[in-house]
PDB file of C-alpha atoms in Angstrom:
ATOM      1  CA  VAL A 389     -71.362  51.739-213.083  1.00 93.00           C
ATOM      2  CA  ASN A 390     -74.763  54.171-212.359  1.00 94.00           C
ATOM      3  CA  SER A 391     -77.311  53.363-209.414  1.00 93.00           C
ATOM      4  CA  ASN A 392     -80.464  54.149-211.938  1.00 94.00           C
ATOM      5  CA  GLY A 393     -80.009  50.381-213.405  1.00 96.00           C
ATOM      6  CA  LEU A 394     -77.057  50.920-215.976  1.00 96.00           C
ATOM      7  CA  LEU A 395     -73.652  50.810-217.104  1.00 97.00           C
ATOM      8  CA  SER A 396     -72.323  53.907-219.140  1.00 95.00           C
ATOM      9  CA  PHE A 397     -69.733  54.789-221.139  1.00 92.00           C
ATOM     10  CA  GLN A 398     -67.510  57.908-221.984  1.00 85.00           C
ATOM     11  CA  THR A 399     -69.483  59.569-219.121  1.00 88.00           C
ATOM     12  CA  GLU A 400     -71.496  58.740-215.690  1.00 91.00           C
ATOM     13  CA  ILE A 401     -75.102  59.243-215.804  1.00 90.00           C
ATOM     14  CA  PRO A 402     -75.666  60.081-211.774  1.00 85.00           C
ATOM     15  CA  ARG A 403     -79.264  61.448-212.212  1.00 90.00           C
ATOM     16  CA  PHE A 404     -82.196  59.486-213.708  1.00 92.00           C
ATOM     17  CA  ILE A 405     -83.162  61.084-217.188  1.00 90.00           C
ATOM     18  CA  ASN A 406     -86.810  60.983-217.677  1.00 91.00           C
ATOM     19  CA  ILE A 407     -87.078  60.236-221.380  1.00 90.00           C
ATOM     20  CA  GLU A 408     -87.231  57.002-223.460  1.00 89.00           C
ATOM     21  CA  PHE A 409     -84.210  55.360-225.221  1.00 91.00           C
ATOM     22  CA  PRO A 410     -82.002  56.556-226.709  1.00 87.00           C
ATOM     23  CA  LEU A 411     -79.901  58.587-224.324  1.00 90.00           C
ATOM     24  CA  ASP A 412     -76.840  60.214-225.681  1.00 88.00           C
ATOM     25  CA  TYR A 413     -74.379  57.977-224.659  1.00 89.00           C
ATOM     26  CA  PRO A 414     -73.659  54.160-225.240  1.00 94.00           C
ATOM     27  CA  ILE A 415     -75.087  52.239-222.177  1.00 96.00           C
ATOM     28  CA  ILE A 416     -76.019  48.461-221.066  1.00 98.00           C
ATOM     29  CA  ALA A 417     -79.115  49.195-219.037  1.00 98.00           C
ATOM     30  CA  PRO A 418     -80.635  45.935-217.199  1.00 98.00           C
ATOM     31  CA  PHE A 419     -83.241  47.762-215.647  1.00 98.00           C
ATOM     32  CA  TYR A 420     -82.780  51.751-216.283  1.00 97.00           C
ATOM     33  CA  SER A 421     -85.508  53.088-213.754  1.00 96.00           C
ATOM     34  CA  ASN A 422     -85.458  55.823-211.024  1.00 95.00           C
ATOM     35  CA  VAL A 423     -83.657  54.180-208.306  1.00 96.00           C
ATOM     36  CA  ASP A 424     -83.349  55.470-204.904  1.00 94.00           C
ATOM     37  CA  THR A 425     -81.163  53.519-202.426  1.00 95.00           C
ATOM     38  CA  THR A 426     -81.731  56.052-199.379  1.00 94.00           C
ATOM     39  CA  THR A 427     -83.857  53.546-197.573  1.00 94.00           C
ATOM     40  CA  ALA A 428     -83.451  50.109-199.356  1.00 94.00           C
ATOM     41  CA  GLY A 429     -80.692  48.453-201.469  1.00 96.00           C
ATOM     42  CA  THR A 430     -77.240  48.469-202.494  1.00 97.00           C
ATOM     43  CA  VAL A 431     -75.026  48.545-206.036  1.00 97.00           C
ATOM     44  CA  SER A 432     -72.235  46.871-206.204  1.00 97.00           C
ATOM     45  CA  TYR A 433     -69.838  45.613-208.545  1.00 96.00           C
ATOM     46  CA  TYR A 434     -66.362  43.787-209.149  1.00 96.00           C
ATOM     47  CA  GLU A 435     -64.258  42.223-211.836  1.00 97.00           C
ATOM     48  CA  THR A 436     -63.049  38.831-211.291  1.00 96.00           C
ATOM     49  CA  GLU A 437     -61.164  35.770-212.645  1.00 95.00           C
ATOM     50  CA  ASN A 438     -62.377  33.059-210.541  1.00 94.00           C
ATOM     51  CA  PRO A 439     -62.333  29.693-212.150  1.00 95.00           C
ATOM     52  CA  GLY A 440     -65.738  28.540-211.232  1.00 95.00           C
ATOM     53  CA  LEU A 441     -67.418  31.875-212.264  1.00 96.00           C
ATOM     54  CA  ILE A 442     -65.388  32.165-215.537  1.00 96.00           C
ATOM     55  CA  GLN A 443     -66.676  28.490-216.443  1.00 96.00           C
ATOM     56  CA  ARG A 444     -69.974  29.057-216.056  1.00 95.00           C
ATOM     57  CA  ALA A 445     -69.985  32.220-217.971  1.00 97.00           C
ATOM     58  CA  THR A 446     -67.970  30.331-220.750  1.00 97.00           C
ATOM     59  CA  GLU A 447     -70.591  27.536-220.911  1.00 96.00           C
ATOM     60  CA  ASN A 448     -73.329  29.835-221.477  1.00 95.00           C
ATOM     61  CA  VAL A 449     -71.773  31.115-224.612  1.00 96.00           C
ATOM     62  CA  HIS A 450     -71.204  27.617-225.803  1.00 95.00           C
ATOM     63  CA  ASP A 451     -74.714  26.680-225.016  1.00 93.00           C
ATOM     64  CA  SER A 452     -76.511  29.772-226.552  1.00 94.00           C
ATOM     65  CA  PHE A 453     -73.935  30.407-229.451  1.00 93.00           C
ATOM     66  CA  LEU A 454     -73.292  27.565-231.595  1.00 89.00           C
ATOM     67  CA  ASN A 455     -70.533  28.793-234.009  1.00 90.00           C
ATOM     68  CA  PHE A 456     -68.683  30.302-230.933  1.00 90.00           C
ATOM     69  CA  ALA A 457     -67.281  26.985-229.155  1.00 89.00           C
ATOM     70  CA  ASP A 458     -63.762  28.506-229.164  1.00 94.00           C
ATOM     71  CA  PHE A 459     -64.536  31.284-226.796  1.00 97.00           C
ATOM     72  CA  GLN A 460     -62.917  31.051-223.470  1.00 98.00           C
ATOM     73  CA  ALA A 461     -63.695  33.788-220.875  1.00 98.00           C
ATOM     74  CA  THR A 462     -60.624  35.164-219.045  1.00 98.00           C
ATOM     75  CA  SER A 463     -62.228  38.032-217.140  1.00 98.00           C
ATOM     76  CA  LEU A 464     -65.914  38.708-216.050  1.00 98.00           C
ATOM     77  CA  LEU A 465     -67.458  42.018-214.500  1.00 98.00           C
ATOM     78  CA  ILE A 466     -70.261  41.411-212.435  1.00 98.00           C
ATOM     79  CA  VAL A 467     -72.667  44.179-211.230  1.00 98.00           C
ATOM     80  CA  THR A 468     -75.541  43.711-208.965  1.00 98.00           C
ATOM     81  CA  TRP A 469     -78.621  45.924-207.968  1.00 98.00           C
ATOM     82  CA  GLN A 470     -79.671  44.308-204.508  1.00 97.00           C
ATOM     83  CA  GLY A 471     -82.849  44.974-203.127  1.00 97.00           C
ATOM     84  CA  VAL A 472     -83.049  48.686-204.292  1.00 98.00           C
ATOM     85  CA  GLY A 473     -85.840  51.009-203.883  1.00 96.00           C
ATOM     86  CA  TYR A 474     -87.774  53.498-205.903  1.00 95.00           C
ATOM     87  CA  PHE A 475     -87.724  57.733-205.870  1.00 94.00           C
ATOM     88  CA  ASN A 476     -88.915  59.219-203.564  1.00 90.00           C
ATOM     89  CA  ASN A 477     -87.800  57.149-200.539  1.00 91.00           C
ATOM     90  CA  GLY A 478     -89.942  54.261-201.772  1.00 92.00           C
ATOM     91  CA  SER A 479     -88.817  51.054-199.640  1.00 95.00           C
ATOM     92  CA  ASP A 480     -92.307  48.520-199.989  1.00 96.00           C
ATOM     93  CA  LYS A 481     -91.270  47.444-203.096  1.00 96.00           C
ATOM     94  CA  VAL A 482     -87.644  46.504-204.279  1.00 97.00           C
ATOM     95  CA  ASN A 483     -86.027  45.290-207.273  1.00 98.00           C
ATOM     96  CA  THR A 484     -82.817  43.211-207.538  1.00 98.00           C
ATOM     97  CA  TYR A 485     -81.445  42.287-210.929  1.00 98.00           C
ATOM     98  CA  GLN A 486     -77.693  41.946-211.974  1.00 98.00           C
ATOM     99  CA  VAL A 487     -75.384  42.058-215.248  1.00 98.00           C
ATOM    100  CA  VAL A 488     -72.498  39.926-216.141  1.00 98.00           C
ATOM    101  CA  ILE A 489     -69.948  40.908-218.942  1.00 98.00           C
ATOM    102  CA  SER A 490     -67.723  38.294-220.006  1.00 98.00           C
ATOM    103  CA  THR A 491     -64.825  38.497-222.335  1.00 98.00           C
ATOM    104  CA  ASP A 492     -61.639  36.988-223.678  1.00 97.00           C
ATOM    105  CA  GLY A 493     -59.868  40.037-224.973  1.00 96.00           C
ATOM    106  CA  GLU A 494     -61.451  40.056-228.764  1.00 96.00           C
ATOM    107  CA  GLN A 495     -65.146  38.807-228.014  1.00 97.00           C
ATOM    108  CA  SER A 496     -67.382  39.990-225.314  1.00 98.00           C
ATOM    109  CA  TYR A 497     -70.699  38.956-223.994  1.00 98.00           C
ATOM    110  CA  VAL A 498     -73.259  40.281-221.606  1.00 98.00           C
ATOM    111  CA  GLU A 499     -76.132  38.462-219.332  1.00 98.00           C
ATOM    112  CA  PHE A 500     -79.028  40.192-217.909  1.00 98.00           C
ATOM    113  CA  LEU A 501     -80.175  38.373-214.857  1.00 98.00           C
ATOM    114  CA  TYR A 502     -83.679  38.782-213.131  1.00 97.00           C
ATOM    115  CA  PRO A 503     -84.045  36.534-210.264  1.00 95.00           C
ATOM    116  CA  GLU A 504     -87.625  35.349-209.200  1.00 93.00           C
ATOM    117  CA  ASN A 505     -89.409  38.044-207.522  1.00 92.00           C
ATOM    118  CA  GLY A 506     -86.763  40.266-208.445  1.00 95.00           C
ATOM    119  CA  ILE A 507     -88.840  42.942-210.129  1.00 97.00           C
ATOM    120  CA  GLN A 508     -91.643  44.568-207.749  1.00 97.00           C
ATOM    121  CA  TRP A 509     -91.525  47.966-209.213  1.00 96.00           C
ATOM    122  CA  ILE A 510     -91.214  49.399-212.994  1.00 96.00           C
ATOM    123  CA  GLN A 511     -91.369  53.389-212.013  1.00 94.00           C
ATOM    124  CA  GLY A 512     -90.738  55.859-209.480  1.00 92.00           C
ATOM    125  CA  THR A 513     -93.127  58.504-208.226  1.00 88.00           C
ATOM    126  CA  GLY A 514     -91.783  61.412-210.482  1.00 78.00           C
ATOM    127  CA  ASP A 515     -90.647  64.637-209.360  1.00 75.00           C
ATOM    128  CA  GLU A 516     -91.901  68.144-208.436  1.00 72.00           C
ATOM    129  CA  SER A 517     -93.092  68.699-212.145  1.00 73.00           C
ATOM    130  CA  GLY A 518     -95.751  66.256-211.628  1.00 72.00           C
ATOM    131  CA  LEU A 519     -94.885  64.295-214.743  1.00 81.00           C
ATOM    132  CA  PRO A 520     -94.835  60.463-214.224  1.00 84.00           C
ATOM    133  CA  ASP A 521     -91.655  58.648-214.569  1.00 90.00           C
ATOM    134  CA  ALA A 522     -90.972  56.646-217.816  1.00 91.00           C
ATOM    135  CA  ARG A 523     -91.487  52.739-217.018  1.00 93.00           C
ATOM    136  CA  ALA A 524     -88.175  50.801-216.345  1.00 96.00           C
ATOM    137  CA  GLN A 525     -85.978  50.293-219.808  1.00 96.00           C
ATOM    138  CA  ALA A 526     -83.892  47.374-220.625  1.00 97.00           C
ATOM    139  CA  GLY A 527     -81.340  47.223-223.722  1.00 96.00           C
ATOM    140  CA  ILE A 528     -78.101  48.285-224.868  1.00 96.00           C
ATOM    141  CA  ILE A 529     -77.447  51.397-226.804  1.00 94.00           C
ATOM    142  CA  SER A 530     -74.374  51.383-229.228  1.00 91.00           C
ATOM    143  CA  PRO A 531     -71.742  54.081-229.567  1.00 89.00           C
ATOM    144  CA  GLU A 532     -73.693  54.695-233.074  1.00 87.00           C
ATOM    145  CA  GLY A 533     -76.664  55.095-231.061  1.00 87.00           C
ATOM    146  CA  LYS A 534     -78.501  52.130-231.996  1.00 90.00           C
ATOM    147  CA  VAL A 535     -80.970  50.853-229.348  1.00 92.00           C
ATOM    148  CA  PHE A 536     -81.463  47.523-228.886  1.00 94.00           C
ATOM    149  CA  SER A 537     -84.214  46.760-226.446  1.00 94.00           C
ATOM    150  CA  LEU A 538     -85.271  43.688-224.388  1.00 95.00           C
ATOM    151  CA  PRO A 539     -88.839  42.193-224.354  1.00 92.00           C
ATOM    152  CA  GLY A 540     -91.272  44.641-222.723  1.00 92.00           C
ATOM    153  CA  SER A 541     -88.734  47.405-222.697  1.00 93.00           C
ATOM    154  CA  GLY A 542     -90.614  50.810-221.297  1.00 92.00           C
ATOM    155  CA  THR A 543     -93.943  49.252-220.783  1.00 91.00           C
ATOM    156  CA  GLU A 544     -95.835  47.644-218.278  1.00 90.00           C
ATOM    157  CA  GLN A 545     -94.748  44.101-219.494  1.00 90.00           C
ATOM    158  CA  VAL A 546     -90.937  44.997-218.457  1.00 94.00           C
ATOM    159  CA  LYS A 547     -91.825  43.751-215.007  1.00 94.00           C
ATOM    160  CA  ASN A 548     -92.130  40.111-216.509  1.00 93.00           C
ATOM    161  CA  LEU A 549     -88.509  39.941-217.629  1.00 95.00           C
ATOM    162  CA  LYS A 550     -88.205  37.703-214.850  1.00 94.00           C
ATOM    163  CA  GLU A 551     -90.196  35.058-216.710  1.00 92.00           C
ATOM    164  CA  TRP A 552     -88.678  35.244-219.987  1.00 93.00           C
ATOM    165  CA  THR A 553     -85.376  34.166-221.292  1.00 92.00           C
ATOM    166  CA  ASN A 554     -83.450  33.530-224.283  1.00 93.00           C
ATOM    167  CA  MET A 555     -81.134  31.252-222.903  1.00 91.00           C
ATOM    168  CA  GLY A 556     -83.451  28.558-221.784  1.00 86.00           C
ATOM    169  CA  LEU A 557     -83.682  29.638-217.945  1.00 89.00           C
ATOM    170  CA  GLU A 558     -86.419  32.064-217.072  1.00 91.00           C
ATOM    171  CA  GLY A 559     -85.465  35.777-216.089  1.00 95.00           C
ATOM    172  CA  GLN A 560     -81.831  34.990-218.184  1.00 95.00           C
ATOM    173  CA  PHE A 561     -81.059  36.739-221.123  1.00 96.00           C
ATOM    174  CA  ILE A 562     -77.619  36.869-223.032  1.00 97.00           C
ATOM    175  CA  TYR A 563     -76.035  38.627-226.204  1.00 97.00           C
ATOM    176  CA  ARG A 564     -72.540  39.332-228.108  1.00 96.00           C
ATOM    177  CA  ILE A 565     -71.898  42.804-227.820  1.00 96.00           C
ATOM    178  CA  ASP A 566     -68.509  43.465-229.599  1.00 95.00           C
ATOM    179  CA  GLN A 567     -69.790  43.777-233.038  1.00 92.00           C
ATOM    180  CA  LEU A 568     -71.558  46.845-234.833  1.00 89.00           C
ATOM    181  CA  GLU A 569     -74.881  44.867-234.253  1.00 91.00           C
ATOM    182  CA  ILE A 570     -76.065  43.080-231.429  1.00 93.00           C
ATOM    183  CA  VAL A 571     -75.886  39.546-231.744  1.00 94.00           C
ATOM    184  CA  GLU A 572     -78.858  37.100-230.159  1.00 93.00           C
ATOM    185  CA  PRO A 573     -78.402  33.496-229.399  1.00 93.00           C
ATOM    186  CA  ASP A 574     -78.550  30.937-231.956  1.00 88.00           C
ATOM    187  CA  VAL A 575     -80.631  28.355-229.995  1.00 71.00           C
ATOM    188  CA  ASP A 576     -84.218  29.401-229.675  1.00 61.00           C
ATOM    189  CA  PHE A 577     -85.590  28.313-226.142  1.00 58.00           C
ATOM    190  CA  GLY A 578     -88.921  29.508-226.920  1.00 50.00           C
ATOM    191  CA  GLY A 579     -88.802  32.036-223.878  1.00 50.00           C
ATOM    192  CA  LYS A 580     -91.061  34.716-225.661  1.00 49.00           C
ATOM    193  CA  SER A 581     -91.675  34.128-229.229  1.00 42.00           C
ATOM    194  CA  ASP A 582     -94.464  35.004-231.620  1.00 44.00           C
ATOM    195  CA  GLU A 583     -95.449  31.262-231.955  1.00 45.00           C
ATOM    196  CA  ASP A 584     -96.124  30.978-228.256  1.00 49.00           C
ATOM    197  CA  ASP A 585     -97.829  34.578-228.196  1.00 52.00           C
ATOM    198  CA  ASN A 586    -100.935  33.289-230.154  1.00 68.00           C
ATOM    199  CA  THR A 587    -103.130  32.722-227.468  1.00 72.00           C
ATOM    200  CA  CYS A 588    -104.117  34.378-224.103  1.00 72.00           C
ATOM    201  CA  ALA A 589    -102.771  31.735-222.115  1.00 64.00           C
ATOM    202  CA  SER A 590     -99.195  32.274-223.296  1.00 59.00           C
ATOM    203  CA  ALA A 591     -99.589  36.059-224.092  1.00 56.00           C
ATOM    204  CA  LYS A 592    -101.730  37.705-221.990  1.00 47.00           C
ATOM    205  CA  THR A 593     -98.757  39.621-219.941  1.00 55.00           C
ATOM    206  CA  LEU A 594     -98.368  41.573-223.220  1.00 64.00           C
ATOM    207  CA  CYS A 595    -101.741  43.038-222.625  1.00 71.00           C
ATOM    208  CA  HIS A 596    -101.943  46.562-220.885  1.00 72.00           C
ATOM    209  CA  ILE A 597    -102.884  46.328-217.255  1.00 68.00           C
ATOM    210  CA  GLN A 598    -106.145  47.863-218.325  1.00 76.00           C
ATOM    211  CA  ALA A 599    -106.710  45.760-220.651  1.00 79.00           C
ATOM    212  CA  ARG A 600    -108.654  42.164-221.286  1.00 82.00           C
ATOM    213  CA  CYS A 601    -107.184  39.457-223.252  1.00 83.00           C
ATOM    214  CA  ILE A 602    -109.390  37.654-226.108  1.00 85.00           C
ATOM    215  CA  ASP A 603    -108.710  34.456-228.069  1.00 82.00           C
ATOM    216  CA  TYR A 604    -109.921  34.313-231.432  1.00 83.00           C
ATOM    217  CA  ASP A 605    -109.295  31.379-234.140  1.00 80.00           C
ATOM    218  CA  GLU A 606    -106.601  33.359-235.960  1.00 78.00           C
ATOM    219  CA  GLY A 607    -104.883  34.490-232.726  1.00 79.00           C
ATOM    220  CA  PHE A 608    -105.328  36.667-229.366  1.00 80.00           C
ATOM    221  CA  CYS A 609    -106.423  40.443-229.266  1.00 84.00           C
ATOM    222  CA  CYS A 610    -105.908  42.791-226.382  1.00 83.00           C
ATOM    223  CA  GLU A 611    -108.704  45.234-225.722  1.00 86.00           C
ATOM    224  CA  CYS A 612    -108.937  48.241-223.342  1.00 86.00           C
ATOM    225  CA  THR A 613    -111.496  48.488-220.613  1.00 86.00           C
ATOM    226  CA  PRO A 614    -114.769  50.828-221.268  1.00 88.00           C
ATOM    227  CA  LYS A 615    -113.007  53.403-219.388  1.00 85.00           C
ATOM    228  CA  HIS A 616    -109.722  53.542-221.089  1.00 82.00           C
ATOM    229  CA  TYR A 617    -109.183  53.765-224.977  1.00 82.00           C
ATOM    230  CA  GLY A 618    -105.920  52.212-226.826  1.00 82.00           C
ATOM    231  CA  ASN A 619    -104.741  49.399-228.590  1.00 80.00           C
ATOM    232  CA  GLY A 620    -105.060  47.075-225.860  1.00 78.00           C
ATOM    233  CA  ARG A 621    -101.192  46.984-225.302  1.00 72.00           C
ATOM    234  CA  HIS A 622    -101.189  50.683-224.300  1.00 72.00           C
ATOM    235  CA  CYS A 623    -104.278  51.911-222.757  1.00 75.00           C
ATOM    236  CA  ILE A 624    -104.908  55.625-221.475  1.00 78.00           C
ATOM    237  CA  LYS A 625    -107.834  56.696-219.209  1.00 77.00           C
ATOM    238  CA  LYS A 626    -110.873  58.584-221.179  1.00 80.00           C
ATOM    239  CA  GLY A 627    -110.685  62.064-220.647  1.00 75.00           C
ATOM    240  CA  LYS A 628    -106.971  62.255-219.899  1.00 61.00           C
ATOM    241  CA  LYS A 629    -104.636  64.410-221.964  1.00 52.00           C
TER     242      LYS A 629
END
């Protein structure tokens, strides 16, 4: 369990590495970012066989994966980043999120949980080099180096994870993780689908903060402001190299 918003395997990753995924090791990352708990927040974890929690995790699998009705969780690993600040000593905005891994010894599933108002910052202030921190990244890197990213990972829109879902409840995502490929739920709850994203009313959060959303007959379009250039989902200030 690493403070910077990820679980790592094979080795610990005690320092924030300011690069885009993939990293060199398999990880599960609910919100990989430059966390600083010096003045705000805690990171905690525990394993449990609590019957109530076990049953809830089992039901989440049954509700999301139609072909795995025989799954019965036997243990859970619960990791919580509670009100954590950002580098360097930032505490005016804090993030709260959680990972729950459930297993029966053969099948394993991971849940990412982002509560309402849980995501208030997406990057630290950077270090002495002057380079800005990468925006928070959320996803899974397999032992083979394959990257599976959650919606918005590494972009301004990662802050909207608390509003999106793939299991019917805002801010909650579930995946099966014991296979060679990450397995997504069978049930489509419409949390963030291509069909829903055809109008600005539902998709404006996909546009960059320095862009505006415009509706057309065939769909929406993100357009950077006059002082910026780009494709609307990524905008860079003119004159900036």
